[in-house]
Amino acid sequence: LALAMSIFSEVPQAPPVAVFKLTADFREDSHPQKVNLGVGAYRTDDSQPWVLPVVKKVERLIVEDSSLNHEYLPILGLPEFRSAASKVALGEDSAAIKDNRVGGVQALGGTGALRIGAEFLRRWYNGVNNTATPVYVSAPTWENHNAVFADAGFKDIRPYHYWDAAKRGLDLSGFLDDLEKAPEHSIFVLHACAHNPTGTDPSQDEWKKIAEIMKRRNLFVFFDSAYQGFASGSLEKDAWAIRFFVSEGFELLVAQSFSKNFGLYNERVGNLTVVARDNENLTRILSQMEKIVRTTWSNPPSQGARIVGKTLNCPELFAEWKDNVKTMADRVLLMRDQLKAKLQALGTPGTWDHITQQIGMFSFTGLNPKQVEFMIKEKHVYLMASGRINMCGLTTKNIDYVAQSIHEAVTKVQ
């Protein structure tokens, strides 16, 4: 007897996630000089993942702590992790924390924090049904931003001007114009630092202009903070925008990821920091977020949160962690300096100042799709179709080859 048609036969094949497809293609390439600049994680100068020394130390402390067990955590997560994570974002002396109007929700990475925040906003922001409320994401942005808000039920996701390809920097006038024209109560997803994928951040004066319009026009701020400390090497500098908006009286959300700055990619350690008007509002907000978490993952995992919580709450471990983070940030900054210098020494056409003006793990090179194709097919240097590269993919061993490859792409392919 012939089998009946599958009830899933109408399910379409989803396209592969671009960065994972790129990594798969890289692995299949047998060229001896191949370079992967597409990976979304930190690598050492030997192209290896790095387990932070402080993480190894805390993992040993956890193993040896006989008081720990595997009982369920509270639905909203490990309390000492949530409070410490929010304090890292807002600052030790945050008035909002002292006013008892800041709360945290432990989440499955930064993506989980974004999703819980998006679900809450769709249900409760400015009313009870926000499917038609516009959500603005930067052009370009991390591709998951669009998907997270769409899957949370938002029907109107719009781009706001951000990257100026001609000057290879921030399109501030376009950004501010979009803020002025957006409907009141629109939601704006802002990158707290180390904008992904461009690496271009507003200056402090530019952030002030952005905040002034958002405050005047009643626009909602949802910060995505995936690289605090990792961008500049300073926790304070990388959190400046968040802290300024809070000081201006905004009620806001901050999705925090500890994947990059702790190297805990597969532990999925995230926190959603909530800054409310007062404690009464905070209590009600967290009660609804608890309901959302209950039907999403029910209860969060403990290992990664314990590692981060113990580190942030112990002054000695905290100091060691900051030193580890600076080690990663400094390597990225060094690679930026060297790549720019080598391109300039080769006489590569165009300006390359943006390589060092940008910040964080990623850089928008300015290479067009045909030049990217040349880099991959002819030079075996793998990068995203947008021209984005991960600076951590550069090493002292391959940077000359990469610079020469970029030079050839720019001079041979228009």
Coordinates of C-alpha atoms in Angstrom, one line a residue:
L1 CA 0.0 0.0 0.0
A2 CA 1.2 3.5 -0.8
L3 CA 1.8 5.7 2.1
A4 CA -0.6 8.6 2.4
M5 CA 0.8 12.1 1.7
S6 CA 2.5 13.6 4.8
I7 CA 0.5 16.1 6.7
F8 CA 3.6 18.3 6.5
S9 CA 4.1 18.1 2.7
E10 CA 3.0 21.7 2.2
V11 CA 5.7 23.0 4.6
P12 CA 8.1 25.2 2.6
Q13 CA 11.9 24.9 2.9
A14 CA 13.1 27.8 5.0
P15 CA 16.3 29.6 3.7
P16 CA 19.4 29.0 5.7
V17 CA 20.6 31.6 8.2
A18 CA 23.2 33.6 6.2
V19 CA 26.0 33.5 8.7
F20 CA 25.7 29.7 9.3
K21 CA 25.6 29.1 5.5
L22 CA 28.8 31.1 5.1
T23 CA 30.5 29.1 7.9
A24 CA 29.4 25.9 6.2
D25 CA 30.8 27.0 2.9
F26 CA 34.1 28.0 4.6
R27 CA 34.4 24.6 6.2
E28 CA 34.0 22.9 2.8
D29 CA 36.7 25.1 1.2
S30 CA 40.1 23.3 1.0
H31 CA 42.1 26.3 0.0
P32 CA 45.2 26.6 2.3
Q33 CA 44.8 30.4 2.7
K34 CA 41.1 30.5 3.4
V35 CA 40.0 33.1 6.0
N36 CA 36.6 33.3 7.8
L37 CA 35.6 36.9 8.5
G38 CA 31.9 36.0 8.8
V39 CA 31.8 34.2 12.2
G40 CA 29.8 36.1 14.9
A41 CA 32.1 35.3 17.8
Y42 CA 35.4 36.3 19.3
R43 CA 38.6 34.5 18.2
T44 CA 42.1 34.7 19.5
D45 CA 45.1 35.6 17.3
D46 CA 45.4 31.8 16.7
S47 CA 41.8 31.8 15.3
Q48 CA 40.5 29.9 18.3
P49 CA 37.6 30.5 20.7
W50 CA 38.7 31.9 24.1
V51 CA 37.3 30.7 27.4
L52 CA 37.9 33.7 29.7
P53 CA 40.2 32.9 32.6
V54 CA 37.7 34.4 35.0
V55 CA 35.0 32.1 33.7
K56 CA 37.2 29.0 34.2
K57 CA 37.9 30.2 37.8
V58 CA 34.2 30.7 38.6
E59 CA 33.2 27.3 37.0
R60 CA 35.6 25.6 39.4
L61 CA 34.1 27.6 42.3
I62 CA 30.6 26.4 41.3
V63 CA 31.7 22.7 41.0
E64 CA 33.2 22.9 44.5
D65 CA 30.2 24.6 46.1
S66 CA 28.3 21.8 47.8
S67 CA 25.4 24.2 48.7
L68 CA 24.3 24.4 45.0
N69 CA 21.7 22.0 43.5
H70 CA 19.6 21.7 40.4
E71 CA 16.2 22.9 41.7
Y72 CA 14.1 25.2 39.6
L73 CA 15.0 28.9 39.7
P74 CA 12.3 31.5 40.1
I75 CA 10.4 32.0 36.8
L76 CA 12.0 35.4 36.3
G77 CA 15.5 34.0 37.0
L78 CA 18.4 34.0 39.4
P79 CA 17.8 37.1 41.6
E80 CA 21.5 37.9 42.2
F81 CA 22.2 37.6 38.4
R82 CA 19.3 39.9 37.4
S83 CA 20.1 42.7 39.8
A84 CA 23.8 42.6 39.0
A85 CA 23.1 42.6 35.3
S86 CA 20.8 45.6 35.5
K87 CA 23.4 47.4 37.7
V88 CA 26.1 46.8 35.0
A89 CA 23.9 48.4 32.4
L90 CA 22.6 51.4 34.5
G91 CA 25.6 52.0 36.8
E92 CA 26.4 51.5 40.4
D93 CA 24.9 54.9 41.4
S94 CA 21.8 54.7 39.2
A95 CA 19.0 56.9 40.6
A96 CA 16.5 54.6 39.0
I97 CA 17.9 51.6 40.9
K98 CA 17.9 53.6 44.2
D99 CA 14.3 54.5 43.5
N100 CA 13.4 50.8 43.3
R101 CA 11.9 51.1 39.8
V102 CA 14.3 48.8 37.9
G103 CA 13.8 45.1 37.5
G104 CA 15.3 42.3 35.5
V105 CA 14.1 39.2 33.6
Q106 CA 16.7 36.4 33.0
A107 CA 16.4 35.4 29.4
L108 CA 17.9 32.9 26.9
G109 CA 20.5 35.3 25.6
G110 CA 20.0 38.7 24.1
T111 CA 17.5 37.2 21.6
G112 CA 15.4 35.8 24.4
A113 CA 15.4 39.2 26.1
L114 CA 14.3 40.9 22.9
R115 CA 11.5 38.4 22.4
I116 CA 10.1 38.7 26.0
G117 CA 10.3 42.5 25.7
A118 CA 8.6 42.4 22.2
E119 CA 5.8 40.0 23.5
F120 CA 5.2 42.3 26.5
L121 CA 5.1 45.5 24.3
R122 CA 2.7 43.9 21.8
R123 CA 0.3 42.9 24.6
W124 CA 0.5 45.9 27.0
Y125 CA 2.4 48.9 25.7
N126 CA 0.1 52.0 25.5
G127 CA -3.0 49.8 25.7
V128 CA -3.7 46.2 25.2
N129 CA -3.1 45.4 21.5
N130 CA -0.2 46.8 19.6
T131 CA -0.1 44.7 16.5
A132 CA -0.4 47.9 14.4
T133 CA 2.1 49.9 16.4
P134 CA 5.1 50.7 14.2
V135 CA 8.4 49.2 15.3
Y136 CA 11.5 50.9 13.8
V137 CA 14.8 49.1 13.2
S138 CA 17.9 50.7 11.8
A139 CA 18.8 50.3 8.1
P140 CA 20.7 48.0 8.2
T141 CA 20.3 46.1 11.4
W142 CA 21.0 42.6 12.8
E143 CA 18.7 40.5 10.7
N144 CA 17.0 38.8 13.7
H145 CA 15.5 42.1 14.9
N146 CA 12.9 42.1 12.1
A147 CA 12.0 38.4 12.7
V148 CA 11.8 38.7 16.5
F149 CA 9.2 41.5 16.4
A150 CA 7.3 40.0 13.5
D151 CA 7.0 36.7 15.3
A152 CA 5.9 38.5 18.4
G153 CA 2.9 39.8 16.4
F154 CA 3.9 43.2 15.2
K155 CA 2.6 43.9 11.7
D156 CA 4.3 47.2 10.9
I157 CA 8.1 47.0 11.1
R158 CA 9.9 49.9 9.4
P159 CA 13.5 50.9 8.7
Y160 CA 15.0 54.1 10.0
H161 CA 17.9 55.8 8.3
Y162 CA 21.2 54.9 9.9
W163 CA 24.1 54.1 7.5
D164 CA 25.3 56.6 4.9
A165 CA 27.1 54.4 2.3
A166 CA 28.6 57.4 0.5
K167 CA 30.4 58.8 3.6
R168 CA 30.6 55.4 5.3
G169 CA 29.3 56.7 8.5
L170 CA 26.1 57.6 10.4
D171 CA 23.2 59.3 8.5
L172 CA 22.3 61.5 11.4
S173 CA 20.0 63.9 9.5
G174 CA 18.1 61.0 8.0
F175 CA 17.8 59.3 11.5
L176 CA 16.6 62.5 13.1
D177 CA 14.1 63.1 10.3
D178 CA 12.6 59.6 10.7
L179 CA 12.2 60.3 14.5
E180 CA 10.4 63.5 13.7
K181 CA 8.1 61.8 11.2
A182 CA 7.3 58.6 13.1
P183 CA 3.8 58.3 14.6
E184 CA 3.7 59.0 18.3
H185 CA 4.3 56.0 20.6
S186 CA 6.2 54.2 17.9
I187 CA 8.8 51.7 19.2
F188 CA 12.5 52.3 18.2
V189 CA 15.1 49.5 18.6
L190 CA 18.4 51.2 19.3
H191 CA 21.8 49.6 19.4
A192 CA 23.4 50.7 22.7
C193 CA 27.0 50.4 21.4
A194 CA 29.0 48.7 18.6
H195 CA 26.1 48.8 16.1
N196 CA 25.6 45.5 14.3
P197 CA 26.4 45.3 11.4
T198 CA 28.0 48.7 10.7
G199 CA 30.2 49.3 13.8
T200 CA 29.1 53.0 13.6
D201 CA 27.7 54.6 16.8
P202 CA 26.3 58.1 17.4
S203 CA 28.6 60.4 19.4
Q204 CA 27.4 61.6 22.9
D205 CA 26.2 64.9 21.4
E206 CA 24.3 62.9 18.7
W207 CA 22.7 60.7 21.3
K208 CA 21.5 63.8 23.1
K209 CA 19.8 65.0 19.9
I210 CA 18.2 61.6 19.4
A211 CA 16.9 61.6 23.0
E212 CA 15.5 65.1 22.7
I213 CA 13.3 64.2 19.8
M214 CA 12.2 60.8 21.2
K215 CA 11.2 62.5 24.5
R216 CA 9.3 65.3 22.8
R217 CA 7.5 62.9 20.4
N218 CA 6.7 60.2 23.0
L219 CA 8.6 57.5 21.2
F220 CA 9.5 54.3 23.1
V221 CA 13.1 53.2 23.5
F222 CA 14.2 49.5 23.4
F223 CA 17.9 49.2 23.7
D224 CA 19.8 46.1 22.4
S225 CA 23.0 45.9 24.4
A226 CA 25.1 42.9 23.1
Y227 CA 28.6 44.3 23.4
Q228 CA 29.0 46.3 26.7
G229 CA 32.7 46.5 27.5
F230 CA 33.6 44.6 24.4
A231 CA 33.3 47.6 22.1
S232 CA 35.6 50.2 23.7
G233 CA 37.0 48.2 26.6
S234 CA 35.1 50.4 29.1
L235 CA 31.8 49.3 30.6
E236 CA 30.9 52.9 31.4
K237 CA 31.6 54.3 27.9
D238 CA 29.7 51.5 26.2
A239 CA 26.6 52.1 28.4
W240 CA 26.7 55.8 28.2
A241 CA 23.6 56.1 25.9
I242 CA 21.5 53.8 28.1
R243 CA 22.4 55.8 31.2
F244 CA 21.7 59.1 29.5
F245 CA 18.2 58.1 28.4
V246 CA 17.4 56.8 31.9
S247 CA 18.7 60.1 33.4
E248 CA 16.3 61.9 31.0
G249 CA 13.4 60.1 32.6
F250 CA 12.6 57.6 29.9
E251 CA 10.7 54.4 30.7
L252 CA 12.5 51.8 28.6
L253 CA 13.7 48.3 28.1
V254 CA 17.3 47.0 27.6
A255 CA 18.0 43.6 26.2
Q256 CA 21.4 42.5 27.5
S257 CA 23.5 39.7 26.2
F258 CA 26.5 38.2 28.0
S259 CA 27.5 36.0 25.0
K260 CA 30.3 38.2 23.7
N261 CA 31.6 39.9 26.9
F262 CA 31.7 36.7 28.9
G263 CA 32.4 34.3 25.9
L264 CA 29.3 32.3 27.1
Y265 CA 27.8 31.8 23.6
N266 CA 26.2 28.4 24.2
E267 CA 25.1 29.1 27.8
R268 CA 22.4 31.6 26.5
V269 CA 22.8 34.2 29.3
G270 CA 20.7 37.3 28.8
N271 CA 18.8 39.8 30.9
L272 CA 15.9 42.1 30.1
T273 CA 16.3 45.2 32.2
V274 CA 13.0 47.1 32.8
V275 CA 13.1 50.8 33.8
A276 CA 9.7 51.8 34.9
R277 CA 8.1 55.1 36.1
D278 CA 7.8 53.9 39.7
N279 CA 7.8 50.7 41.8
E280 CA 4.1 50.1 41.4
N281 CA 4.4 50.1 37.6
L282 CA 7.4 47.9 37.8
T283 CA 5.6 45.3 39.9
R284 CA 2.7 45.1 37.4
I285 CA 5.1 44.9 34.4
L286 CA 7.1 42.1 35.9
S287 CA 3.9 40.2 36.8
Q288 CA 3.0 40.2 33.1
M289 CA 6.5 39.2 32.0
E290 CA 6.3 36.3 34.4
K291 CA 3.2 35.1 32.6
I292 CA 5.0 35.4 29.3
V293 CA 8.1 33.5 30.5
R294 CA 5.9 30.8 32.0
T295 CA 4.5 29.8 28.5
T296 CA 7.8 30.5 26.6
W297 CA 10.6 28.6 28.5
S298 CA 8.8 28.2 31.8
N299 CA 12.0 28.4 33.8
P300 CA 15.6 29.6 32.9
P301 CA 18.8 27.6 33.1
S302 CA 21.2 28.2 36.0
Q303 CA 24.8 27.6 34.9
G304 CA 25.5 30.6 32.8
A305 CA 23.6 32.9 35.1
R306 CA 25.5 31.6 38.1
I307 CA 28.8 32.3 36.3
V308 CA 27.9 35.8 35.4
G309 CA 26.2 36.5 38.8
K310 CA 29.1 35.3 40.9
T311 CA 31.5 37.3 38.7
L312 CA 29.6 40.6 38.9
N313 CA 28.9 40.3 42.6
C314 CA 32.5 39.7 43.7
P315 CA 34.8 42.7 43.5
E316 CA 37.9 40.7 42.8
L317 CA 36.2 38.6 40.1
F318 CA 34.6 41.7 38.7
A319 CA 38.0 43.4 38.3
E320 CA 39.4 40.3 36.7
W321 CA 36.5 40.1 34.2
K322 CA 36.9 43.7 33.2
D323 CA 40.6 43.0 32.5
N324 CA 39.6 39.9 30.4
V325 CA 37.0 42.0 28.4
K326 CA 39.6 44.7 27.8
T327 CA 42.0 42.0 26.4
M328 CA 39.4 41.2 23.8
A329 CA 38.5 44.8 23.0
D330 CA 42.2 45.7 22.6
R331 CA 42.8 42.9 20.1
V332 CA 39.9 44.1 18.0
L333 CA 41.1 47.7 18.1
L334 CA 44.7 46.6 17.1
M335 CA 43.3 44.7 14.1
R336 CA 41.4 47.8 13.0
D337 CA 44.5 49.9 13.2
Q338 CA 46.6 47.4 11.3
L339 CA 44.1 46.7 8.5
K340 CA 43.6 50.4 7.9
A341 CA 47.4 51.0 7.8
K342 CA 48.0 48.1 5.4
L343 CA 45.3 49.3 3.0
Q344 CA 46.7 52.8 3.0
A345 CA 50.2 51.4 2.5
L346 CA 49.0 49.5 -0.5
G347 CA 47.4 52.6 -1.9
T348 CA 44.0 51.0 -2.0
P349 CA 41.5 53.5 -3.7
G350 CA 39.0 55.2 -1.5
T351 CA 39.1 56.3 2.2
W352 CA 39.6 53.7 4.9
D353 CA 39.3 55.9 7.9
H354 CA 35.9 54.3 8.7
I355 CA 37.8 51.1 9.7
T356 CA 39.1 52.8 12.8
Q357 CA 36.2 55.2 13.3
Q358 CA 33.8 52.2 13.7
I359 CA 33.8 50.2 16.9
G360 CA 33.2 46.7 18.2
M361 CA 33.4 43.3 16.6
F362 CA 32.0 44.2 13.2
S363 CA 33.1 46.5 10.4
F364 CA 31.2 47.6 7.3
T365 CA 34.0 47.6 4.8
G366 CA 32.1 49.4 2.0
L367 CA 32.8 46.5 -0.4
N368 CA 29.9 46.0 -2.9
P369 CA 28.3 42.6 -3.6
K370 CA 30.4 41.9 -6.7
Q371 CA 33.6 42.7 -4.7
V372 CA 32.4 40.4 -1.9
E373 CA 31.8 37.6 -4.5
F374 CA 35.4 38.1 -5.8
M375 CA 36.8 37.9 -2.2
I376 CA 35.0 34.6 -1.6
K377 CA 35.4 32.9 -4.9
E378 CA 38.8 34.1 -6.0
K379 CA 40.6 34.9 -2.7
H380 CA 38.8 32.4 -0.4
V381 CA 38.1 35.2 2.2
Y382 CA 34.6 34.7 3.5
L383 CA 32.5 37.7 4.6
M384 CA 28.8 38.7 4.6
A385 CA 27.2 39.8 1.3
S386 CA 26.7 43.3 2.9
G387 CA 30.5 43.7 3.2
R388 CA 30.4 43.2 6.9
I389 CA 33.5 41.6 8.4
N390 CA 34.2 40.3 11.9
M391 CA 37.4 42.0 13.0
C392 CA 38.2 39.0 15.3
G393 CA 38.7 36.9 12.1
L394 CA 41.8 38.9 11.4
T395 CA 45.1 37.7 12.9
T396 CA 48.7 38.7 12.6
K397 CA 49.1 35.7 10.3
N398 CA 46.4 36.5 7.8
I399 CA 46.0 40.3 7.9
D400 CA 48.5 40.9 5.0
Y401 CA 46.7 38.4 2.8
V402 CA 43.3 39.9 3.7
A403 CA 44.5 43.5 3.0
Q404 CA 46.0 42.4 -0.3
S405 CA 42.7 40.6 -1.2
I406 CA 40.6 43.7 -0.4
H407 CA 43.1 45.8 -2.5
E408 CA 42.6 43.5 -5.5
A409 CA 38.8 43.4 -5.1
V410 CA 38.6 47.2 -5.1
T411 CA 41.0 47.7 -8.0
K412 CA 39.8 44.8 -10.2
V413 CA 36.0 44.8 -9.5
Q414 CA 33.7 47.8 -9.8

